[in-house]
Amino acid sequence: MRRVKMKKRLVKNAIKRFYKPEWGEDWKSHFSVDIVNGCRGHDLKLDGRKLAVSYLRVGHDTNGSWRTYKLRQDFVSADKVQMEDDITASVVVPSRQLKNLPTDYDEFPSLKVAQNCEWRLFQRPDDAIYPGFDKQTEDGACS
């Protein structure tokens, strides 16, 4: 039963996200699913176009497999313009869970915490593409 309720909620959220006021009461004609082997399929379509499905992988289970979650169909990811090649990990958390914040942050319900973690990963200098040019990099890459 829980799975059925979740599916209905996902469809409802997709309809709310893509609904246009000019449709009025005729929103049903814009949404459909394919018929597969004589049965309704599982992929929701908007005006004949399949709505993109996005998944989020978060860590691993105890057996080593990825923990994968389907994102809501009305989810639209943010675009990021990368200005540098830094490798950064970030997370958004409720501000009430962070201790000792300056009072300037009281008005924000959530905050993004970011940490540069480039030092954890090997990055090949451009000169390393020439064998013998950068011995230190070659030694580090092989050990």
Tab-separated table of N, CA and C in Angstrom:
chain	number	residue	atom	x	y	z
A	1	MET	N	0.813	-1.199	0.000
A	1	MET	CA	0.000	0.000	0.000
A	1	MET	C	0.858	1.265	0.000
A	2	ARG	N	1.960	1.229	0.759
A	2	ARG	CA	2.805	2.435	0.838
A	2	ARG	C	3.351	2.796	-0.536
A	3	ARG	N	3.695	1.758	-1.341
A	3	ARG	CA	4.251	1.992	-2.671
A	3	ARG	C	3.216	2.668	-3.571
A	4	VAL	N	1.965	2.231	-3.489
A	4	VAL	CA	0.890	2.831	-4.291
A	4	VAL	C	0.712	4.285	-3.900
A	5	LYS	N	0.674	4.574	-2.614
A	5	LYS	CA	0.522	5.955	-2.158
A	5	LYS	C	1.669	6.828	-2.665
A	6	MET	N	2.909	6.296	-2.642
A	6	MET	CA	4.069	7.058	-3.106
A	6	MET	C	3.945	7.355	-4.597
A	7	LYS	N	3.507	6.376	-5.385
A	7	LYS	CA	3.342	6.594	-6.828
A	7	LYS	C	2.326	7.692	-7.089
A	8	LYS	N	1.204	7.641	-6.368
A	8	LYS	CA	0.172	8.669	-6.552
A	8	LYS	C	0.710	10.050	-6.194
A	9	ARG	N	1.495	10.115	-5.132
A	9	ARG	CA	2.069	11.389	-4.718
A	9	ARG	C	3.041	11.917	-5.777
A	10	LEU	N	3.863	11.029	-6.365
A	10	LEU	CA	4.802	11.442	-7.400
A	10	LEU	C	4.075	11.970	-8.635
A	11	VAL	N	3.007	11.286	-9.031
A	11	VAL	CA	2.228	11.736	-10.186
A	11	VAL	C	1.574	13.080	-9.878
A	12	LYS	N	1.007	13.215	-8.690
A	12	LYS	CA	0.371	14.479	-8.294
A	12	LYS	C	1.382	15.631	-8.338
A	13	ASN	N	2.583	15.397	-7.810
A	13	ASN	CA	3.604	16.446	-7.819
A	13	ASN	C	4.025	16.821	-9.234
A	14	ALA	N	4.124	15.830	-10.122
A	14	ALA	CA	4.475	16.114	-11.512
A	14	ALA	C	3.394	16.945	-12.183
A	15	ILE	N	2.130	16.589	-11.944
A	15	ILE	CA	1.025	17.352	-12.525
A	15	ILE	C	1.036	18.780	-12.006
A	16	LYS	N	1.226	18.970	-10.711
A	16	LYS	CA	1.281	20.317	-10.129
A	16	LYS	C	2.436	21.124	-10.724
A	17	ARG	N	3.572	20.469	-10.946
A	17	ARG	CA	4.766	21.170	-11.448
A	17	ARG	C	4.584	21.652	-12.884
A	18	PHE	N	3.968	20.824	-13.730
A	18	PHE	CA	3.901	21.136	-15.157
A	18	PHE	C	2.560	21.712	-15.609
A	19	TYR	N	1.581	21.772	-14.708
A	19	TYR	CA	0.262	22.303	-15.051
A	19	TYR	C	0.362	23.756	-15.497
A	20	LYS	N	-0.409	24.095	-16.535
A	20	LYS	CA	-0.477	25.483	-17.020
A	20	LYS	C	-1.901	25.979	-16.856
A	21	PRO	N	-2.084	27.177	-16.309
A	21	PRO	CA	-3.436	27.697	-16.051
A	21	PRO	C	-4.338	27.707	-17.283
A	22	GLU	N	-3.777	27.888	-18.476
A	22	GLU	CA	-4.610	27.933	-19.683
A	22	GLU	C	-5.262	26.582	-20.012
A	23	TRP	N	-4.811	25.502	-19.372
A	23	TRP	CA	-5.432	24.186	-19.563
A	23	TRP	C	-6.795	24.124	-18.881
A	24	GLY	N	-6.990	24.929	-17.857
A	24	GLY	CA	-8.240	24.882	-17.104
A	24	GLY	C	-8.445	23.514	-16.486
A	25	GLU	N	-9.638	22.921	-16.718
A	25	GLU	CA	-9.959	21.595	-16.181
A	25	GLU	C	-9.434	20.468	-17.071
A	26	ASP	N	-8.836	20.801	-18.219
A	26	ASP	CA	-8.412	19.802	-19.195
A	26	ASP	C	-6.956	19.376	-19.019
A	27	TRP	N	-6.512	19.174	-17.813
A	27	TRP	CA	-5.118	18.781	-17.580
A	27	TRP	C	-4.860	17.330	-17.960
A	28	LYS	N	-5.877	16.474	-17.878
A	28	LYS	CA	-5.692	15.037	-18.152
A	28	LYS	C	-5.263	14.767	-19.587
A	29	SER	N	-5.703	15.574	-20.530
A	29	SER	CA	-5.358	15.325	-21.936
A	29	SER	C	-3.876	15.568	-22.215
A	30	HIS	N	-3.185	16.220	-21.310
A	30	HIS	CA	-1.762	16.527	-21.504
A	30	HIS	C	-0.846	15.440	-20.918
A	31	PHE	N	-1.374	14.593	-20.063
A	31	PHE	CA	-0.562	13.559	-19.420
A	31	PHE	C	-0.998	12.181	-19.900
A	32	SER	N	-0.014	11.307	-20.112
A	32	SER	CA	-0.323	9.955	-20.580
A	32	SER	C	0.808	9.002	-20.202
A	33	VAL	N	0.548	7.719	-20.446
A	33	VAL	CA	1.578	6.674	-20.329
A	33	VAL	C	1.439	5.788	-21.556
A	34	ASP	N	2.518	5.095	-21.937
A	34	ASP	CA	2.459	4.161	-23.055
A	34	ASP	C	1.718	2.895	-22.647
A	35	ILE	N	1.230	2.192	-23.642
A	35	ILE	CA	0.661	0.868	-23.418
A	35	ILE	C	1.753	-0.133	-23.794
A	36	VAL	N	2.163	-0.963	-22.833
A	36	VAL	CA	3.218	-1.952	-23.037
A	36	VAL	C	2.634	-3.332	-22.779
A	37	ASN	N	2.690	-4.208	-23.795
A	37	ASN	CA	2.117	-5.552	-23.683
A	37	ASN	C	0.657	-5.517	-23.225
A	38	GLY	N	-0.090	-4.538	-23.723
A	38	GLY	CA	-1.498	-4.446	-23.393
A	38	GLY	C	-1.809	-3.805	-22.059
A	39	CYS	N	-0.770	-3.416	-21.301
A	39	CYS	CA	-0.974	-2.794	-19.982
A	39	CYS	C	-0.357	-1.397	-19.977
A	40	ARG	N	-0.863	-0.579	-19.093
A	40	ARG	CA	-0.280	0.764	-18.952
A	40	ARG	C	1.151	0.676	-18.463
A	41	GLY	N	2.023	1.517	-19.048
A	41	GLY	CA	3.424	1.562	-18.645
A	41	GLY	C	3.606	2.360	-17.374
A	42	HIS	N	4.849	2.618	-17.050
A	42	HIS	CA	5.170	3.305	-15.799
A	42	HIS	C	5.769	4.688	-16.003
A	43	ASP	N	6.070	5.053	-17.248
A	43	ASP	CA	6.713	6.345	-17.515
A	43	ASP	C	5.666	7.387	-17.867
A	44	LEU	N	5.573	8.410	-17.044
A	44	LEU	CA	4.615	9.489	-17.271
A	44	LEU	C	5.102	10.374	-18.409
A	45	LYS	N	4.164	10.729	-19.295
A	45	LYS	CA	4.497	11.599	-20.433
A	45	LYS	C	3.684	12.884	-20.335
A	46	LEU	N	4.301	13.959	-20.791
A	46	LEU	CA	3.646	15.259	-20.871
A	46	LEU	C	3.587	15.644	-22.338
A	47	ASP	N	2.383	15.763	-22.878
A	47	ASP	CA	2.176	16.070	-24.296
A	47	ASP	C	3.021	15.160	-25.187
A	48	GLY	N	3.037	13.860	-24.854
A	48	GLY	CA	3.729	12.868	-25.670
A	48	GLY	C	5.218	12.725	-25.407
A	49	ARG	N	5.787	13.581	-24.567
A	49	ARG	CA	7.223	13.509	-24.253
A	49	ARG	C	7.409	12.902	-22.883
A	50	LYS	N	8.296	11.920	-22.804
A	50	LYS	CA	8.577	11.269	-21.524
A	50	LYS	C	9.218	12.274	-20.575
A	51	LEU	N	8.709	12.344	-19.368
A	51	LEU	CA	9.321	13.203	-18.359
A	51	LEU	C	10.610	12.540	-17.890
A	52	ALA	N	11.644	13.315	-17.777
A	52	ALA	CA	12.948	12.777	-17.373
A	52	ALA	C	12.878	12.227	-15.954
A	53	VAL	N	13.536	11.108	-15.757
A	53	VAL	CA	13.603	10.499	-14.436
A	53	VAL	C	15.032	10.652	-13.942
A	54	SER	N	15.186	11.154	-12.737
A	54	SER	CA	16.511	11.352	-12.166
A	54	SER	C	16.654	10.507	-10.912
A	55	TYR	N	17.845	9.988	-10.729
A	55	TYR	CA	18.133	9.171	-9.553
A	55	TYR	C	19.294	9.800	-8.788
A	56	LEU	N	19.311	9.574	-7.505
A	56	LEU	CA	20.371	10.081	-6.649
A	56	LEU	C	21.009	8.892	-5.945
A	57	ARG	N	22.327	8.751	-6.091
A	57	ARG	CA	23.037	7.679	-5.399
A	57	ARG	C	23.675	8.261	-4.149
A	58	VAL	N	23.378	7.636	-3.010
A	58	VAL	CA	23.881	8.128	-1.733
A	58	VAL	C	24.506	6.965	-0.974
A	59	GLY	N	25.804	6.885	-0.951
A	59	GLY	CA	26.496	5.880	-0.152
A	59	GLY	C	26.206	4.461	-0.573
A	60	HIS	N	26.567	3.532	0.286
A	60	HIS	CA	26.409	2.109	0.000
A	60	HIS	C	25.655	1.404	1.125
A	61	ASP	N	24.974	0.309	0.754
A	61	ASP	CA	24.349	-0.563	1.746
A	61	ASP	C	25.415	-1.417	2.406
A	62	THR	N	25.012	-2.191	3.386
A	62	THR	CA	25.961	-3.060	4.078
A	62	THR	C	26.540	-4.119	3.148
A	63	ASN	N	25.827	-4.458	2.065
A	63	ASN	CA	26.346	-5.437	1.109
A	63	ASN	C	27.190	-4.808	0.008
A	64	GLY	N	27.417	-3.490	0.069
A	64	GLY	CA	28.286	-2.801	-0.884
A	64	GLY	C	27.578	-2.213	-2.092
A	65	SER	N	26.267	-2.465	-2.251
A	65	SER	CA	25.557	-1.900	-3.397
A	65	SER	C	25.151	-0.447	-3.101
A	66	TRP	N	24.996	0.338	-4.185
A	66	TRP	CA	24.609	1.740	-4.034
A	66	TRP	C	23.217	1.848	-3.418
A	67	ARG	N	23.031	2.841	-2.566
A	67	ARG	CA	21.695	3.228	-2.103
A	67	ARG	C	21.191	4.249	-3.116
A	68	THR	N	20.179	3.873	-3.897
A	68	THR	CA	19.692	4.718	-4.983
A	68	THR	C	18.267	5.162	-4.694
A	69	TYR	N	18.003	6.450	-4.904
A	69	TYR	CA	16.684	7.014	-4.674
A	69	TYR	C	16.205	7.699	-5.947
A	70	LYS	N	14.938	7.500	-6.277
A	70	LYS	CA	14.355	8.191	-7.422
A	70	LYS	C	13.912	9.571	-6.956
A	71	LEU	N	14.302	10.591	-7.694
A	71	LEU	CA	13.896	11.952	-7.363
A	71	LEU	C	12.503	12.213	-7.932
A	72	ARG	N	11.808	13.150	-7.341
A	72	ARG	CA	10.478	13.489	-7.828
A	72	ARG	C	10.568	13.923	-9.288
A	73	GLN	N	9.511	13.614	-10.078
A	73	GLN	CA	9.542	13.962	-11.490
A	73	GLN	C	9.426	15.463	-11.729
A	74	ASP	N	9.031	16.209	-10.722
A	74	ASP	CA	8.996	17.658	-10.878
A	74	ASP	C	10.304	18.302	-10.430
A	75	PHE	N	11.310	17.476	-10.082
A	75	PHE	CA	12.608	17.994	-9.661
A	75	PHE	C	13.381	18.505	-10.867
A	76	VAL	N	13.902	19.706	-10.759
A	76	VAL	CA	14.749	20.278	-11.801
A	76	VAL	C	16.046	20.682	-11.130
A	77	SER	N	17.146	20.083	-11.564
A	77	SER	CA	18.420	20.379	-10.922
A	77	SER	C	18.908	21.772	-11.318
A	78	ALA	N	19.723	22.344	-10.470
A	78	ALA	CA	20.284	23.669	-10.737
A	78	ALA	C	21.435	23.551	-11.727
A	79	ASP	N	21.599	24.565	-12.539
A	79	ASP	CA	22.757	24.621	-13.421
A	79	ASP	C	23.904	25.247	-12.660
A	80	LYS	N	25.115	24.768	-12.922
A	80	LYS	CA	26.276	25.320	-12.234
A	80	LYS	C	27.287	25.769	-13.278
A	81	VAL	N	27.738	26.983	-13.131
A	81	VAL	CA	28.800	27.478	-13.973
A	81	VAL	C	30.083	27.336	-13.180
A	82	GLN	N	30.964	26.489	-13.668
A	82	GLN	CA	32.196	26.236	-12.930
A	82	GLN	C	33.264	27.213	-13.386
A	83	MET	N	33.806	27.962	-12.443
A	83	MET	CA	34.812	28.962	-12.752
A	83	MET	C	36.225	28.435	-12.540
A	84	GLU	N	36.374	27.445	-11.694
A	84	GLU	CA	37.693	26.891	-11.412
A	84	GLU	C	37.587	25.386	-11.418
A	85	ASP	N	38.717	24.707	-11.272
A	85	ASP	CA	38.681	23.248	-11.291
A	85	ASP	C	38.771	22.651	-9.892
A	86	ASP	N	38.396	23.420	-8.881
A	86	ASP	CA	38.414	22.895	-7.519
A	86	ASP	C	37.412	21.763	-7.365
A	87	ILE	N	37.729	20.829	-6.513
A	87	ILE	CA	36.824	19.731	-6.198
A	87	ILE	C	36.268	20.021	-4.812
A	88	THR	N	34.967	20.246	-4.756
A	88	THR	CA	34.336	20.663	-3.509
A	88	THR	C	33.171	19.746	-3.178
A	89	ALA	N	33.056	19.404	-1.916
A	89	ALA	CA	31.897	18.663	-1.424
A	89	ALA	C	31.027	19.658	-0.658
A	90	SER	N	29.711	19.567	-0.841
A	90	SER	CA	28.826	20.485	-0.140
A	90	SER	C	27.534	19.777	0.260
A	91	VAL	N	26.881	20.344	1.265
A	91	VAL	CA	25.608	19.815	1.744
A	91	VAL	C	24.783	20.986	2.265
A	92	VAL	N	23.460	20.898	2.090
A	92	VAL	CA	22.550	21.917	2.618
A	92	VAL	C	21.902	21.333	3.867
A	93	VAL	N	21.966	22.078	4.967
A	93	VAL	CA	21.436	21.598	6.238
A	93	VAL	C	20.524	22.657	6.863
A	94	PRO	N	19.564	22.233	7.685
A	94	PRO	CA	18.742	23.213	8.411
A	94	PRO	C	19.648	24.038	9.333
A	95	SER	N	19.514	25.332	9.297
A	95	SER	CA	20.401	26.201	10.082
A	95	SER	C	20.258	25.972	11.585
A	96	ARG	N	19.094	25.517	12.036
A	96	ARG	CA	18.907	25.280	13.478
A	96	ARG	C	19.785	24.134	13.985
A	97	GLN	N	20.308	23.307	13.072
A	97	GLN	CA	21.161	22.191	13.486
A	97	GLN	C	22.633	22.593	13.612
A	98	LEU	N	22.955	23.798	13.186
A	98	LEU	CA	24.333	24.286	13.284
A	98	LEU	C	24.477	25.146	14.537
A	99	LYS	N	25.454	24.863	15.322
A	99	LYS	CA	25.667	25.567	16.590
A	99	LYS	C	26.602	26.765	16.401
A	100	ASN	N	26.445	27.761	17.268
A	100	ASN	CA	27.331	28.933	17.357
A	100	ASN	C	27.401	29.747	16.067
A	101	LEU	N	26.283	29.880	15.364
A	101	LEU	CA	26.257	30.712	14.162
A	101	LEU	C	26.114	32.175	14.542
A	102	PRO	N	26.715	33.074	13.772
A	102	PRO	CA	26.485	34.506	14.006
A	102	PRO	C	24.998	34.835	13.810
A	103	THR	N	24.523	35.831	14.477
A	103	THR	CA	23.098	36.186	14.401
A	103	THR	C	22.684	36.607	12.993
A	104	ASP	N	23.631	36.971	12.147
A	104	ASP	CA	23.324	37.335	10.758
A	104	ASP	C	22.622	36.195	10.019
A	105	TYR	N	22.826	34.967	10.468
A	105	TYR	CA	22.292	33.797	9.781
A	105	TYR	C	20.922	33.364	10.308
A	106	ASP	N	20.369	34.059	11.288
A	106	ASP	CA	19.092	33.668	11.898
A	106	ASP	C	17.932	33.664	10.896
A	107	GLU	N	17.978	34.529	9.906
A	107	GLU	CA	16.875	34.645	8.957
A	107	GLU	C	16.846	33.521	7.911
A	108	PHE	N	17.909	32.724	7.817
A	108	PHE	CA	17.986	31.683	6.800
A	108	PHE	C	17.532	30.336	7.366
A	109	PRO	N	16.543	29.687	6.712
A	109	PRO	CA	16.075	28.390	7.210
A	109	PRO	C	17.087	27.260	6.979
A	110	SER	N	17.932	27.415	5.956
A	110	SER	CA	18.947	26.398	5.688
A	110	SER	C	20.217	27.070	5.166
A	111	LEU	N	21.317	26.365	5.334
A	111	LEU	CA	22.609	26.897	4.901
A	111	LEU	C	23.376	25.828	4.144
A	112	LYS	N	24.200	26.270	3.206
A	112	LYS	CA	25.037	25.351	2.446
A	112	LYS	C	26.437	25.366	3.050
A	113	VAL	N	26.934	24.197	3.401
A	113	VAL	CA	28.272	24.063	3.965
A	113	VAL	C	29.133	23.422	2.888
A	114	ALA	N	30.251	24.046	2.550
A	114	ALA	CA	31.121	23.541	1.488
A	114	ALA	C	32.549	23.397	2.005
A	115	GLN	N	33.228	22.387	1.486
A	115	GLN	CA	34.614	22.139	1.871
A	115	GLN	C	35.386	21.710	0.623
A	116	ASN	N	36.492	22.384	0.360
A	116	ASN	CA	37.351	21.986	-0.746
A	116	ASN	C	38.062	20.696	-0.355
A	117	CYS	N	37.919	19.671	-1.171
A	117	CYS	CA	38.552	18.384	-0.856
A	117	CYS	C	39.499	17.945	-1.968
A	118	GLU	N	40.011	18.928	-2.685
A	118	GLU	CA	40.908	18.643	-3.806
A	118	GLU	C	42.156	17.903	-3.359
A	119	TRP	N	42.623	18.178	-2.169
A	119	TRP	CA	43.856	17.553	-1.682
A	119	TRP	C	43.709	16.040	-1.534
A	120	ARG	N	42.452	15.545	-1.487
A	120	ARG	CA	42.236	14.100	-1.332
A	120	ARG	C	42.423	13.332	-2.637
A	121	LEU	N	42.372	14.021	-3.744
A	121	LEU	CA	42.407	13.366	-5.049
A	121	LEU	C	43.654	13.746	-5.831
A	122	PHE	N	44.144	12.811	-6.594
A	122	PHE	CA	45.295	13.082	-7.442
A	122	PHE	C	44.833	13.857	-8.663
A	123	GLN	N	45.524	14.932	-8.974
A	123	GLN	CA	45.236	15.674	-10.194
A	123	GLN	C	46.507	15.730	-11.022
A	124	ARG	N	46.379	15.312	-12.262
A	124	ARG	CA	47.528	15.256	-13.153
A	124	ARG	C	47.848	16.648	-13.684
A	125	PRO	N	49.076	17.134	-13.436
A	125	PRO	CA	49.466	18.402	-14.063
A	125	PRO	C	49.509	18.224	-15.577
A	126	ASP	N	49.249	19.282	-16.323
A	126	ASP	CA	49.221	19.182	-17.779
A	126	ASP	C	50.525	18.664	-18.367
A	127	ASP	N	51.653	18.979	-17.735
A	127	ASP	CA	52.938	18.533	-18.268
A	127	ASP	C	53.137	17.021	-18.139
A	128	ALA	N	52.297	16.349	-17.376
A	128	ALA	CA	52.451	14.904	-17.181
A	128	ALA	C	52.053	14.112	-18.419
A	129	ILE	N	51.486	14.771	-19.418
A	129	ILE	CA	51.135	14.046	-20.638
A	129	ILE	C	52.372	13.730	-21.476
A	130	TYR	N	53.493	14.376	-21.164
A	130	TYR	CA	54.734	14.109	-21.884
A	130	TYR	C	55.592	13.163	-21.050
A	131	PRO	N	55.758	11.897	-21.490
A	131	PRO	CA	56.551	10.941	-20.714
A	131	PRO	C	57.976	11.466	-20.458
A	132	GLY	N	58.394	11.371	-19.197
A	132	GLY	CA	59.745	11.784	-18.827
A	132	GLY	C	59.886	13.243	-18.467
A	133	PHE	N	58.852	14.060	-18.710
A	133	PHE	CA	58.957	15.495	-18.444
A	133	PHE	C	58.816	15.810	-16.965
A	134	ASP	N	57.881	15.141	-16.289
A	134	ASP	CA	57.645	15.395	-14.869
A	134	ASP	C	57.813	14.091	-14.100
A	135	LYS	N	59.050	13.788	-13.716
A	135	LYS	CA	59.373	12.526	-13.041
A	135	LYS	C	58.635	12.385	-11.709
A	136	GLN	N	58.486	13.491	-10.960
A	136	GLN	CA	57.822	13.433	-9.659
A	136	GLN	C	56.359	12.971	-9.821
A	137	THR	N	55.666	13.520	-10.815
A	137	THR	CA	54.285	13.128	-11.052
A	137	THR	C	54.209	11.679	-11.474
A	138	GLU	N	55.121	11.266	-12.369
A	138	GLU	CA	55.119	9.875	-12.826
A	138	GLU	C	55.399	8.914	-11.686
A	139	ASP	N	56.316	9.282	-10.794
A	139	ASP	CA	56.606	8.431	-9.639
A	139	ASP	C	55.392	8.328	-8.712
A	140	GLY	N	54.722	9.462	-8.486
A	140	GLY	CA	53.550	9.471	-7.604
A	140	GLY	C	52.379	8.707	-8.203
A	141	ALA	N	52.228	8.746	-9.523
A	141	ALA	CA	51.113	8.055	-10.179
A	141	ALA	C	51.317	6.545	-10.178
A	142	CYS	N	52.544	6.110	-10.108
A	142	CYS	CA	52.834	4.675	-10.193
A	142	CYS	C	52.929	4.013	-8.835
A	143	SER	N	52.957	4.791	-7.767
A	143	SER	CA	53.105	4.172	-6.449
A	143	SER	C	51.797	4.022	-5.738
